Each structure stands twice: as structure tokens, then as C-alpha cells.
PDB file of C-alpha atoms and ligand atoms in Angstrom:
ATOM      1  CA  MET A  28       0.324   0.058  -0.157  1.00  0.00           C
ATOM      2  CA  THR A  29       1.481   3.345  -0.868  1.00  0.00           C
ATOM      3  CA  LEU A  30       1.327   5.971   1.921  1.00  0.00           C
ATOM      4  CA  PRO A  31       0.202   9.684   1.457  1.00  0.00           C
ATOM      5  CA  PRO A  32       3.026  11.921   1.214  1.00  0.00           C
ATOM      6  CA  GLU A  33       3.809  13.548   4.612  1.00  0.00           C
ATOM      7  CA  PRO A  34       2.478  16.859   4.936  1.00  0.00           C
ATOM      8  CA  GLN A  35       5.407  19.387   4.328  1.00  0.00           C
ATOM      9  CA  VAL A  36       5.504  21.876   7.176  1.00  0.00           C
ATOM     10  CA  SER A  37       7.367  25.019   5.882  1.00  0.00           C
ATOM     11  CA  PRO A  38      10.041  26.463   7.723  1.00  0.00           C
ATOM     12  CA  HIS A  39       9.049  29.766   5.747  1.00  0.00           C
ATOM     13  CA  PRO A  40       6.884  31.817   8.430  1.00  0.00           C
ATOM     14  CA  THR A  41       3.880  33.761   6.776  1.00  0.00           C
ATOM     15  CA  VAL A  42       4.807  37.536   6.227  1.00  0.00           C
ATOM     16  CA  ILE A  43       2.173  39.744   7.587  1.00  0.00           C
ATOM     17  CA  THR A  44       2.639  43.638   6.338  1.00  0.00           C
ATOM     18  CA  ASP A  45      -0.899  45.021   7.573  1.00  0.00           C
ATOM     19  CA  PRO A  46      -0.946  46.099  11.225  1.00  0.00           C
ATOM     20  CA  ALA A  47      -5.033  44.431  11.261  1.00  0.00           C
ATOM     21  CA  ASP A  48      -4.174  41.000   9.882  1.00  0.00           C
ATOM     22  CA  LEU A  49      -1.238  41.066  12.199  1.00  0.00           C
ATOM     23  CA  ARG A  50      -3.640  42.034  15.318  1.00  0.00           C
ATOM     24  CA  ALA A  51      -6.207  39.080  13.474  1.00  0.00           C
ATOM     25  CA  ALA A  52      -3.362  36.354  13.675  1.00  0.00           C
ATOM     26  CA  LEU A  53      -2.029  37.145  17.275  1.00  0.00           C
ATOM     27  CA  ARG A  54      -5.147  37.242  19.279  1.00  0.00           C
ATOM     28  CA  GLY A  55      -5.480  35.206  22.121  1.00  0.00           C
ATOM     29  CA  HIS A  56      -1.668  33.763  22.154  1.00  0.00           C
ATOM     30  CA  ALA A  57       1.347  34.608  24.326  1.00  0.00           C
ATOM     31  CA  VAL A  58       3.681  36.311  22.193  1.00  0.00           C
ATOM     32  CA  ALA A  59       7.490  36.821  21.981  1.00  0.00           C
ATOM     33  CA  PHE A  60       8.857  39.260  19.538  1.00  0.00           C
ATOM     34  CA  VAL A  61      12.502  40.158  18.174  1.00  0.00           C
ATOM     35  CA  PRO A  62      12.643  43.388  16.612  1.00  0.00           C
ATOM     36  CA  THR A  63      14.943  43.740  13.422  1.00  0.00           C
ATOM     37  CA  MET A  64      15.836  45.545  10.189  1.00  0.00           C
ATOM     38  CA  GLY A  65      16.543  42.576   8.945  1.00  0.00           C
ATOM     39  CA  ALA A  66      19.825  41.004   6.903  1.00  0.00           C
ATOM     40  CA  LEU A  67      19.463  38.038   9.684  1.00  0.00           C
ATOM     41  CA  HIS A  68      22.540  36.112  11.013  1.00  0.00           C
ATOM     42  CA  GLU A  69      23.299  33.750  13.579  1.00  0.00           C
ATOM     43  CA  GLY A  70      22.979  36.779  16.156  1.00  0.00           C
ATOM     44  CA  HIS A  71      19.226  37.451  15.322  1.00  0.00           C
ATOM     45  CA  ALA A  72      18.916  33.431  15.003  1.00  0.00           C
ATOM     46  CA  THR A  73      19.773  33.039  18.597  1.00  0.00           C
ATOM     47  CA  LEU A  74      17.439  36.121  19.465  1.00  0.00           C
ATOM     48  CA  ILE A  75      14.464  34.191  18.243  1.00  0.00           C
ATOM     49  CA  ARG A  76      15.525  30.724  19.335  1.00  0.00           C
ATOM     50  CA  ALA A  77      14.958  32.558  22.265  1.00  0.00           C
ATOM     51  CA  ALA A  78      11.934  33.762  21.578  1.00  0.00           C
ATOM     52  CA  ARG A  79      11.042  30.623  20.851  1.00  0.00           C
ATOM     53  CA  ALA A  80      11.826  29.354  24.200  1.00  0.00           C
ATOM     54  CA  ALA A  81      10.078  32.300  26.398  1.00  0.00           C
ATOM     55  CA  VAL A  82       6.785  31.408  24.740  1.00  0.00           C
ATOM     56  CA  PRO A  83       6.444  27.173  24.429  1.00  0.00           C
ATOM     57  CA  GLY A  84       3.127  27.177  22.489  1.00  0.00           C
ATOM     58  CA  GLY A  85       2.929  30.750  21.682  1.00  0.00           C
ATOM     59  CA  ARG A  86       3.395  32.676  18.803  1.00  0.00           C
ATOM     60  CA  VAL A  87       7.490  34.238  18.434  1.00  0.00           C
ATOM     61  CA  VAL A  88       6.777  37.288  15.741  1.00  0.00           C
ATOM     62  CA  VAL A  89      10.036  39.033  14.105  1.00  0.00           C
ATOM     63  CA  SER A  90       9.487  42.291  12.460  1.00  0.00           C
ATOM     64  CA  VAL A  91      11.983  43.269   9.569  1.00  0.00           C
ATOM     65  CA  PHE A  92      12.150  47.342   9.081  1.00  0.00           C
ATOM     66  CA  VAL A  93      14.398  49.008   7.998  1.00  0.00           C
ATOM     67  CA  ASN A  94      13.676  52.214   9.789  1.00  0.00           C
ATOM     68  CA  PRO A  95      14.370  55.454   8.284  1.00  0.00           C
ATOM     69  CA  MET A  96      14.313  57.573  11.441  1.00  0.00           C
ATOM     70  CA  GLN A  97      16.923  56.071  12.907  1.00  0.00           C
ATOM     71  CA  PHE A  98      19.385  57.098  10.815  1.00  0.00           C
ATOM     72  CA  GLY A  99      21.012  60.318   9.985  1.00  0.00           C
ATOM     73  CA  PRO A 100      21.682  62.162   6.709  1.00  0.00           C
ATOM     74  CA  ASN A 101      24.547  61.080   5.783  1.00  0.00           C
ATOM     75  CA  GLU A 102      24.081  57.354   6.571  1.00  0.00           C
ATOM     76  CA  ASP A 103      23.822  54.239   5.147  1.00  0.00           C
ATOM     77  CA  LEU A 104      19.926  53.313   4.773  1.00  0.00           C
ATOM     78  CA  SER A 105      19.685  53.645   1.389  1.00  0.00           C
ATOM     79  CA  ARG A 106      21.997  50.494   0.989  1.00  0.00           C
ATOM     80  CA  TYR A 107      21.432  49.370   4.029  1.00  0.00           C
ATOM     81  CA  PRO A 108      21.420  45.236   3.435  1.00  0.00           C
ATOM     82  CA  ARG A 109      17.835  43.766   2.663  1.00  0.00           C
ATOM     83  CA  ASP A 110      17.100  40.239   1.968  1.00  0.00           C
ATOM     84  CA  LEU A 111      13.482  39.217   2.745  1.00  0.00           C
ATOM     85  CA  ASP A 112      13.881  35.711   1.565  1.00  0.00           C
ATOM     86  CA  GLY A 113      16.940  35.217   3.331  1.00  0.00           C
ATOM     87  CA  ASP A 114      14.943  36.799   6.271  1.00  0.00           C
ATOM     88  CA  ARG A 115      12.072  34.602   6.128  1.00  0.00           C
ATOM     89  CA  ARG A 116      14.315  30.934   6.285  1.00  0.00           C
ATOM     90  CA  VAL A 117      16.789  32.129   8.707  1.00  0.00           C
ATOM     91  CA  ALA A 118      13.791  33.343  10.667  1.00  0.00           C
ATOM     92  CA  GLY A 119      11.537  30.050  10.001  1.00  0.00           C
ATOM     93  CA  GLU A 120      14.684  27.914  10.945  1.00  0.00           C
ATOM     94  CA  ALA A 121      14.713  29.621  14.242  1.00  0.00           C
ATOM     95  CA  GLY A 122      11.502  29.032  15.070  1.00  0.00           C
ATOM     96  CA  ALA A 123       9.960  32.349  14.204  1.00  0.00           C
ATOM     97  CA  ASP A 124       6.007  31.851  12.939  1.00  0.00           C
ATOM     98  CA  LEU A 125       5.136  35.527  11.515  1.00  0.00           C
ATOM     99  CA  LEU A 126       7.269  37.980   9.982  1.00  0.00           C
ATOM    100  CA  PHE A 127       5.715  41.883  10.521  1.00  0.00           C
ATOM    101  CA  HIS A 128       7.455  43.533   7.451  1.00  0.00           C
ATOM    102  CA  PRO A 129       5.530  46.936   7.290  1.00  0.00           C
ATOM    103  CA  ASP A 130       6.087  49.256   4.615  1.00  0.00           C
ATOM    104  CA  VAL A 131       7.220  53.392   5.681  1.00  0.00           C
ATOM    105  CA  PRO A 132       3.830  54.816   4.697  1.00  0.00           C
ATOM    106  CA  THR A 133       2.503  52.007   7.240  1.00  0.00           C
ATOM    107  CA  MET A 134       5.112  52.895   9.806  1.00  0.00           C
ATOM    108  CA  TYR A 135       5.219  56.852   9.075  1.00  0.00           C
ATOM    109  CA  PRO A 136       2.196  58.122   7.735  1.00  0.00           C
ATOM    110  CA  ASP A 137       1.630  61.334   6.168  1.00  0.00           C
ATOM    111  CA  GLY A 138       1.765  64.280   8.855  1.00  0.00           C
ATOM    112  CA  PHE A 139       3.308  61.856  11.312  1.00  0.00           C
ATOM    113  CA  SER A 140       4.797  64.342  14.153  1.00  0.00           C
ATOM    114  CA  THR A 141       5.323  62.503  17.305  1.00  0.00           C
ATOM    115  CA  SER A 142       8.877  61.441  18.868  1.00  0.00           C
ATOM    116  CA  VAL A 143       9.832  59.731  21.808  1.00  0.00           C
ATOM    117  CA  SER A 144      12.839  61.034  23.439  1.00  0.00           C
ATOM    118  CA  VAL A 145      14.678  59.298  26.231  1.00  0.00           C
ATOM    119  CA  SER A 146      16.708  61.526  28.295  1.00  0.00           C
ATOM    120  CA  GLY A 147      20.377  60.524  30.173  1.00  0.00           C
ATOM    121  CA  VAL A 148      20.978  56.884  28.999  1.00  0.00           C
ATOM    122  CA  SER A 149      20.494  57.905  25.273  1.00  0.00           C
ATOM    123  CA  GLU A 150      22.628  61.072  25.760  1.00  0.00           C
ATOM    124  CA  PRO A 151      26.419  60.038  25.697  1.00  0.00           C
ATOM    125  CA  LEU A 152      28.442  57.590  23.427  1.00  0.00           C
ATOM    126  CA  ASP A 153      26.259  57.111  20.304  1.00  0.00           C
ATOM    127  CA  GLY A 154      23.665  59.470  21.410  1.00  0.00           C
ATOM    128  CA  ALA A 155      26.933  62.434  20.863  1.00  0.00           C
ATOM    129  CA  ALA A 156      27.840  60.692  17.698  1.00  0.00           C
ATOM    130  CA  ARG A 157      24.574  59.940  16.006  1.00  0.00           C
ATOM    131  CA  PRO A 158      22.241  63.072  16.697  1.00  0.00           C
ATOM    132  CA  GLY A 159      18.650  61.851  17.164  1.00  0.00           C
ATOM    133  CA  HIS A 160      19.771  58.221  15.993  1.00  0.00           C
ATOM    134  CA  PHE A 161      17.630  56.968  19.710  1.00  0.00           C
ATOM    135  CA  THR A 162      14.978  59.046  19.175  1.00  0.00           C
ATOM    136  CA  GLY A 163      14.412  57.122  15.805  1.00  0.00           C
ATOM    137  CA  VAL A 164      14.826  53.583  17.598  1.00  0.00           C
ATOM    138  CA  ALA A 165      12.535  54.400  21.419  1.00  0.00           C
ATOM    139  CA  THR A 166       9.744  56.061  18.492  1.00  0.00           C
ATOM    140  CA  VAL A 167       9.424  52.972  16.260  1.00  0.00           C
ATOM    141  CA  VAL A 168      10.458  50.395  19.582  1.00  0.00           C
ATOM    142  CA  LEU A 169       7.503  51.448  20.916  1.00  0.00           C
ATOM    143  CA  LYS A 170       5.366  51.927  17.758  1.00  0.00           C
ATOM    144  CA  LEU A 171       6.234  48.187  17.085  1.00  0.00           C
ATOM    145  CA  LEU A 172       5.573  47.270  20.716  1.00  0.00           C
ATOM    146  CA  ASN A 173       1.995  48.988  20.601  1.00  0.00           C
ATOM    147  CA  LEU A 174       1.420  47.076  16.972  1.00  0.00           C
ATOM    148  CA  VAL A 175       2.739  43.685  18.333  1.00  0.00           C
ATOM    149  CA  ARG A 176       1.381  43.749  22.050  1.00  0.00           C
ATOM    150  CA  PRO A 177       4.075  40.881  23.066  1.00  0.00           C
ATOM    151  CA  ASP A 178       4.318  39.324  26.339  1.00  0.00           C
ATOM    152  CA  VAL A 179       8.226  39.388  25.648  1.00  0.00           C
ATOM    153  CA  ALA A 180      10.513  41.430  23.699  1.00  0.00           C
ATOM    154  CA  LEU A 181      14.187  40.173  22.557  1.00  0.00           C
ATOM    155  CA  PHE A 182      16.963  42.929  22.452  1.00  0.00           C
ATOM    156  CA  GLY A 183      20.314  41.650  21.633  1.00  0.00           C
ATOM    157  CA  GLU A 184      23.576  43.044  24.259  1.00  0.00           C
ATOM    158  CA  LYS A 185      25.498  44.169  20.844  1.00  0.00           C
ATOM    159  CA  ASP A 186      23.121  47.249  21.016  1.00  0.00           C
ATOM    160  CA  TRP A 187      23.736  47.824  24.777  1.00  0.00           C
ATOM    161  CA  GLN A 188      22.960  51.341  24.721  1.00  0.00           C
ATOM    162  CA  GLN A 189      20.136  50.434  23.035  1.00  0.00           C
ATOM    163  CA  LEU A 190      18.919  48.455  25.212  1.00  0.00           C
ATOM    164  CA  ALA A 191      18.913  51.046  28.200  1.00  0.00           C
ATOM    165  CA  VAL A 192      16.863  53.126  26.372  1.00  0.00           C
ATOM    166  CA  VAL A 193      14.402  50.410  25.428  1.00  0.00           C
ATOM    167  CA  ARG A 194      14.649  49.380  28.860  1.00  0.00           C
ATOM    168  CA  ARG A 195      14.393  53.174  30.442  1.00  0.00           C
ATOM    169  CA  MET A 196      11.338  53.658  28.328  1.00  0.00           C
ATOM    170  CA  VAL A 197       9.455  50.880  28.648  1.00  0.00           C
ATOM    171  CA  ARG A 198       9.852  51.202  32.781  1.00  0.00           C
ATOM    172  CA  ASP A 199       8.895  55.192  32.715  1.00  0.00           C
ATOM    173  CA  LEU A 200       5.846  54.708  30.576  1.00  0.00           C
ATOM    174  CA  ASN A 201       4.830  51.548  32.471  1.00  0.00           C
ATOM    175  CA  LEU A 202       4.364  49.450  29.155  1.00  0.00           C
ATOM    176  CA  PRO A 203       3.693  45.633  29.822  1.00  0.00           C
ATOM    177  CA  VAL A 204       6.173  43.598  28.080  1.00  0.00           C
ATOM    178  CA  ASP A 205       9.305  41.610  29.498  1.00  0.00           C
ATOM    179  CA  VAL A 206      12.625  43.237  27.909  1.00  0.00           C
ATOM    180  CA  ARG A 207      14.847  40.868  27.869  1.00  0.00           C
ATOM    181  CA  GLY A 208      18.411  41.085  26.338  1.00  0.00           C
ATOM    182  CA  VAL A 209      20.564  38.101  25.115  1.00  0.00           C
ATOM    183  CA  PRO A 210      24.121  38.132  24.805  1.00  0.00           C
ATOM    184  CA  THR A 211      26.569  38.749  21.596  1.00  0.00           C
ATOM    185  CA  VAL A 212      27.430  35.796  19.546  1.00  0.00           C
ATOM    186  CA  ARG A 213      30.738  36.533  17.519  1.00  0.00           C
ATOM    187  CA  GLU A 214      32.732  34.999  15.251  1.00  0.00           C
ATOM    188  CA  ASP A 215      35.572  32.652  16.461  1.00  0.00           C
ATOM    189  CA  SER A 216      37.931  36.080  15.657  1.00  0.00           C
ATOM    190  CA  GLY A 217      35.614  37.472  18.601  1.00  0.00           C
ATOM    191  CA  LEU A 218      34.071  39.987  15.851  1.00  0.00           C
ATOM    192  CA  ALA A 219      30.738  40.589  17.009  1.00  0.00           C
ATOM    193  CA  LEU A 220      27.920  39.516  14.634  1.00  0.00           C
ATOM    194  CA  SER A 221      26.507  42.271  12.653  1.00  0.00           C
ATOM    195  CA  SER A 222      24.452  43.098   9.496  1.00  0.00           C
ATOM    196  CA  ARG A 223      26.679  45.826   8.536  1.00  0.00           C
ATOM    197  CA  ASN A 224      29.548  43.070   8.338  1.00  0.00           C
ATOM    198  CA  ALA A 225      28.291  42.085   5.173  1.00  0.00           C
ATOM    199  CA  TYR A 226      29.720  45.293   4.081  1.00  0.00           C
ATOM    200  CA  LEU A 227      33.437  44.044   4.266  1.00  0.00           C
ATOM    201  CA  SER A 228      35.430  41.422   2.947  1.00  0.00           C
ATOM    202  CA  ALA A 229      36.606  38.108   5.109  1.00  0.00           C
ATOM    203  CA  ASP A 230      40.207  39.760   5.419  1.00  0.00           C
ATOM    204  CA  GLN A 231      38.358  42.800   6.530  1.00  0.00           C
ATOM    205  CA  ARG A 232      36.309  41.776   9.182  1.00  0.00           C
ATOM    206  CA  ALA A 233      39.476  39.108  10.371  1.00  0.00           C
ATOM    207  CA  GLN A 234      41.209  43.039  11.092  1.00  0.00           C
ATOM    208  CA  ALA A 235      37.592  44.680  12.409  1.00  0.00           C
ATOM    209  CA  ALA A 236      38.296  41.693  15.727  1.00  0.00           C
ATOM    210  CA  VAL A 237      40.423  44.446  16.607  1.00  0.00           C
ATOM    211  CA  LEU A 238      37.148  45.888  19.021  1.00  0.00           C
ATOM    212  CA  SER A 239      36.880  43.004  20.585  1.00  0.00           C
ATOM    213  CA  ARG A 240      40.615  42.427  21.551  1.00  0.00           C
ATOM    214  CA  ALA A 241      40.535  46.303  22.593  1.00  0.00           C
ATOM    215  CA  LEU A 242      37.364  45.149  24.812  1.00  0.00           C
ATOM    216  CA  ARG A 243      39.536  42.086  25.979  1.00  0.00           C
ATOM    217  CA  ALA A 244      42.237  44.005  27.018  1.00  0.00           C
ATOM    218  CA  VAL A 245      39.874  46.245  29.181  1.00  0.00           C
ATOM    219  CA  GLN A 246      38.883  43.120  31.005  1.00  0.00           C
ATOM    220  CA  ALA A 247      42.274  42.204  31.821  1.00  0.00           C
ATOM    221  CA  ALA A 248      43.632  45.115  33.240  1.00  0.00           C
ATOM    222  CA  TYR A 249      40.281  45.038  35.332  1.00  0.00           C
ATOM    223  CA  ALA A 250      40.791  41.952  36.215  1.00  0.00           C
ATOM    224  CA  ASP A 251      44.280  42.917  37.402  1.00  0.00           C
ATOM    225  CA  GLY A 252      42.285  45.146  39.577  1.00  0.00           C
ATOM    226  CA  GLU A 253      42.889  48.786  37.828  1.00  0.00           C
ATOM    227  CA  ARG A 254      39.748  50.785  38.305  1.00  0.00           C
ATOM    228  CA  ARG A 255      41.050  54.335  37.310  1.00  0.00           C
ATOM    229  CA  GLY A 256      38.207  54.949  33.917  1.00  0.00           C
ATOM    230  CA  ALA A 257      40.772  56.753  32.315  1.00  0.00           C
ATOM    231  CA  ALA A 258      43.700  53.602  32.556  1.00  0.00           C
ATOM    232  CA  LEU A 259      40.928  51.012  31.577  1.00  0.00           C
ATOM    233  CA  ARG A 260      39.786  52.979  28.801  1.00  0.00           C
ATOM    234  CA  GLN A 261      43.551  53.450  27.688  1.00  0.00           C
ATOM    235  CA  ALA A 262      44.710  49.526  27.482  1.00  0.00           C
ATOM    236  CA  GLY A 263      41.631  49.144  25.158  1.00  0.00           C
ATOM    237  CA  LEU A 264      43.153  52.520  23.138  1.00  0.00           C
ATOM    238  CA  ASP A 265      46.849  50.837  23.153  1.00  0.00           C
ATOM    239  CA  VAL A 266      45.063  47.836  21.073  1.00  0.00           C
ATOM    240  CA  LEU A 267      43.213  50.041  18.815  1.00  0.00           C
ATOM    241  CA  THR A 268      46.553  51.667  17.811  1.00  0.00           C
ATOM    242  CA  THR A 269      47.548  48.744  16.210  1.00  0.00           C
ATOM    243  CA  ALA A 270      44.802  48.927  13.648  1.00  0.00           C
ATOM    244  CA  ALA A 271      45.473  49.927  10.037  1.00  0.00           C
ATOM    245  CA  ASP A 272      42.259  51.874   8.811  1.00  0.00           C
ATOM    246  CA  LEU A 273      40.471  52.532  11.741  1.00  0.00           C
ATOM    247  CA  SER A 274      38.705  56.330  13.035  1.00  0.00           C
ATOM    248  CA  LEU A 275      37.350  56.008  16.350  1.00  0.00           C
ATOM    249  CA  ASP A 276      34.063  57.742  17.363  1.00  0.00           C
ATOM    250  CA  TYR A 277      34.896  56.332  20.983  1.00  0.00           C
ATOM    251  CA  LEU A 278      36.062  53.872  23.296  1.00  0.00           C
ATOM    252  CA  SER A 279      34.241  54.293  26.891  1.00  0.00           C
ATOM    253  CA  VAL A 280      34.391  52.608  30.196  1.00  0.00           C
ATOM    254  CA  VAL A 281      30.628  54.217  31.787  1.00  0.00           C
ATOM    255  CA  GLY A 282      28.439  52.770  34.823  1.00  0.00           C
ATOM    256  CA  SER A 283      24.741  51.139  33.878  1.00  0.00           C
ATOM    257  CA  ASP A 284      23.616  55.314  33.219  1.00  0.00           C
ATOM    258  CA  MET A 285      26.075  54.656  30.308  1.00  0.00           C
ATOM    259  CA  HIS A 286      28.302  57.583  31.436  1.00  0.00           C
ATOM    260  CA  GLU A 287      31.890  57.525  32.443  1.00  0.00           C
ATOM    261  CA  ARG A 288      33.117  57.821  35.971  1.00  0.00           C
ATOM    262  CA  GLU A 289      36.762  58.417  37.537  1.00  0.00           C
ATOM    263  CA  ILE A 290      36.566  55.389  39.431  1.00  0.00           C
ATOM    264  CA  MET A 291      34.819  52.168  38.664  1.00  0.00           C
ATOM    265  CA  ASP A 292      33.002  50.132  41.054  1.00  0.00           C
ATOM    266  CA  ASN A 293      32.273  46.441  41.207  1.00  0.00           C
ATOM    267  CA  ASP A 294      29.170  46.790  39.551  1.00  0.00           C
ATOM    268  CA  PRO A 295      28.208  43.996  36.998  1.00  0.00           C
ATOM    269  CA  MET A 296      26.599  46.357  34.809  1.00  0.00           C
ATOM    270  CA  ASN A 297      29.765  48.247  34.151  1.00  0.00           C
ATOM    271  CA  ARG A 298      30.690  48.170  30.223  1.00  0.00           C
ATOM    272  CA  VAL A 299      33.600  48.900  28.050  1.00  0.00           C
ATOM    273  CA  LEU A 300      31.698  50.640  24.885  1.00  0.00           C
ATOM    274  CA  VAL A 301      33.635  51.214  21.461  1.00  0.00           C
ATOM    275  CA  ALA A 302      32.439  52.358  17.929  1.00  0.00           C
ATOM    276  CA  ALA A 303      34.720  52.833  14.887  1.00  0.00           C
ATOM    277  CA  ARG A 304      34.725  53.247  11.759  1.00  0.00           C
ATOM    278  CA  MET A 305      36.729  50.654   9.760  1.00  0.00           C
ATOM    279  CA  PHE A 306      37.211  50.097   5.718  1.00  0.00           C
ATOM    280  CA  GLY A 307      34.437  52.762   5.677  1.00  0.00           C
ATOM    281  CA  VAL A 308      31.726  50.724   7.935  1.00  0.00           C
ATOM    282  CA  ARG A 309      30.732  51.864  11.889  1.00  0.00           C
ATOM    283  CA  LEU A 310      30.936  48.968  13.868  1.00  0.00           C
ATOM    284  CA  ILE A 311      29.841  48.521  17.268  1.00  0.00           C
ATOM    285  CA  ASP A 312      30.948  46.708  20.321  1.00  0.00           C
ATOM    286  CA  ASN A 313      30.821  45.900  23.943  1.00  0.00           C
ATOM    287  CA  MET A 314      31.614  44.150  26.999  1.00  0.00           C
ATOM    288  CA  PRO A 315      30.698  43.778  30.540  1.00  0.00           C
ATOM    289  CA  LEU A 316      34.250  45.371  32.612  1.00  0.00           C
ATOM    290  CA  ALA A 317      34.412  41.770  34.855  1.00  0.00           C
ATOM    291  CA  ALA A 318      34.837  39.266  31.929  1.00  0.00           C
ATOM    292  CA  HIS A 319      33.184  36.673  34.405  1.00  0.00           C
ATOM    293  CA  VAL A 320      29.666  38.270  34.231  1.00  0.00           C
ATOM    294  CA  ALA A 321      27.604  35.630  33.515  1.00  0.00           C
ATOM    295  CA  ALA A 322      26.214  35.919  29.540  1.00  0.00           C
ATOM    296  CA  GLY A 323      22.543  36.971  29.883  1.00  0.00           C
ATOM    297  CA  GLN A 324      23.043  38.628  33.301  1.00  0.00           C
ATOM    298  CA  SER A 325      21.964  42.051  31.480  1.00  0.00           C
ATOM    299  CA  THR A 326      18.632  41.149  32.150  1.00  0.00           C
ATOM    300  CA  VAL A 327      19.510  43.092  35.561  1.00  0.00           C
ATOM    301  CA  SER A 328      17.766  46.460  34.259  1.00  0.00           C
ATOM    302  CA  PRO A 329      21.191  48.770  32.913  1.00  0.00           C
ATOM    303  CA  ALA A 330      20.433  52.509  33.318  1.00  0.00           C
TER     304      ALA A 330
HETATM  305  O1  PAF B  15      18.618  46.897  16.726  1.00  0.00           O
HETATM  306  C1  PAF B  15      17.728  46.980  15.865  1.00  0.00           C
HETATM  307  O2  PAF B  15      17.553  46.470  14.568  1.00  0.00           O
HETATM  308  C2  PAF B  15      16.872  47.971  15.377  1.00  0.00           C
HETATM  309  O3  PAF B  15      17.620  49.542  16.607  1.00  0.00           O
HETATM  310  C3  PAF B  15      15.573  47.699  15.863  1.00  0.00           C
HETATM  311  C4  PAF B  15      15.375  47.720  17.769  1.00  0.00           C
HETATM  312  C5  PAF B  15      15.173  47.223  15.433  1.00  0.00           C
HETATM  313  C6  PAF B  15      14.436  49.163  15.771  1.00  0.00           C
HETATM  314  O4  PAF B  15      14.678  49.852  14.254  1.00  0.00           O
END
């Protein structure tokens, strides 16, 4: 007897563009949400797997929206990598059920005139280097949270300051969502995974690993007992001077409020962050000062 073929379970999540369809698909389900700008890689897949684990039997939603509001006039909005088919595959294999892919007029209709600005944590570092960036991030994240209405939302620790800004907004505005940070995924070289790595050749990626080596040098100095902020910072700068094509935005040793201190205490939320342009691409990375801080410890609220 010939058996009928097994029904094929598609690993590809359904793509939804209309917020009303999204609401209908999610009604009555526990929801975990991973907001992204697409060009999904293993770092995103890790977030999606954590989302899957957070709501067994619930729905995992990944948004793919390249948010114009968080790009400055001279930034890479028009060339930001876009690959919806690849995103469906990565998201599906990691366990996503739905991919929310709104267009710009849906998110920013004519006359859109509201923004969310989070003061304090969003001001130094990337806030200073990219004016308006975090207002764009906070505004779109609030909109996405309102559209998806998740129980849990997951963000990568690679964007440490973004995570702090989102946590502060969620706390200040009493948003009913549990924000979780997920540790950075790295190449074997130490380079943090990022959609922008797609701009780099294999050789350039290998060279860009100098950023993580600089962060590790700061960790090593901290482990040796150094607590002076300036000296910790210098340990990282000494490594960066060995890099060929690097223009530094900042290398900063900060507390949970994202501000530098003269003397660092033993707070596990202390962090070293770096942003630099290498081979024409802006890259960021960060690590806890205390190398032993457990992965995922950032679920303790920064800021
Ligand atoms: O981290 C990102 O990819 C973006 O900043 C986010 C959170 C999806 C908002 O556009």
C-alpha cells in the first residue's frame, strides 16, 4: 500500500504587512517579539530561539523594518542590506511563526509628527555620535510594541545602549512587556556579528576583530585590579593603535547610566563600549568590565 506523502511543514514564517492582519493572527496567543531591521544572521537566530523558548506554544514574531527615522542624513539607509527571502529562511529555521514587514507609509503615514525621546541614557556615546538616532529607535520600538503587543521582547546586547534606552522607555511609560537582553554572538575571531559585517570582505572582518581584542584588554586590566576609568580606557586604546584603517568614534568605560566615571566600582553592569569606522563601515561592540559576568546578566536592568 502506498501511503500519502507527509504534509510538508514550511520552515518559512508567514509574512504579514498589515497591522490589522497581525492583530488577528496573534489574538489569544502568548507572544514573544524580536524587532530587527532584517539581514538576519546567527545573532538574530539566537534571539529568535530565545523568543521561541520564552513562549512555548505561543507565537514568535520577528519584525523586519529598516527604520528611516534612526538613520542620520549621511548614514547608510539606502544601502542597508535587505534580503527578505533570506530573512524568512533564517527566522523560520530559528522558530519564528510570523514575520511582520510593514512598509514606510504604514509606519510613518503622511503628517506623522510624534516622537519619543529618552533623556539621560541616550545622550552620550552613540547618542552624541549619531544625533537623533535613539529618538528614532525609541519611537519605532514603541510603535512596534503597540502593534505586536508582545508579552516578551528580546534585544541583542550588542546594542547595549539601545537596550538601556528601550528598558528606560518601557519602565518610564509603564509598557506591559518583559524586555530581555540576549548575549552577543561572535565569529571565532571575536568579531561581533552584525548586519553591517556584510559590507566587509573576509580579510576586513578578520582585521575588525581588533575591536573585540581592545575590549578584552580593558577586561584584563580590570581583572588585574585597575579601577581608574582613564587607565582602563587606555588599555583598550593601546590595542586600537595597532589597527590599520580605523577611525574611532569612542571607546568608553561606563556605568549602568552609560556615563563615564573616574573610578569604576564592582557593579556587574559596568561596561566598556567601542564604536569605530573601519574600511568605511561603522562598527560597534561592548563587553562587561568583569569578564566573568554571566551571559544574559543584562536582564538586570541597565540604566
Ligand atoms: O537593533 C535594531 O535592529 C533596530 O535598532 C531596532 C531595534 C529593530 C529598531 O529599528
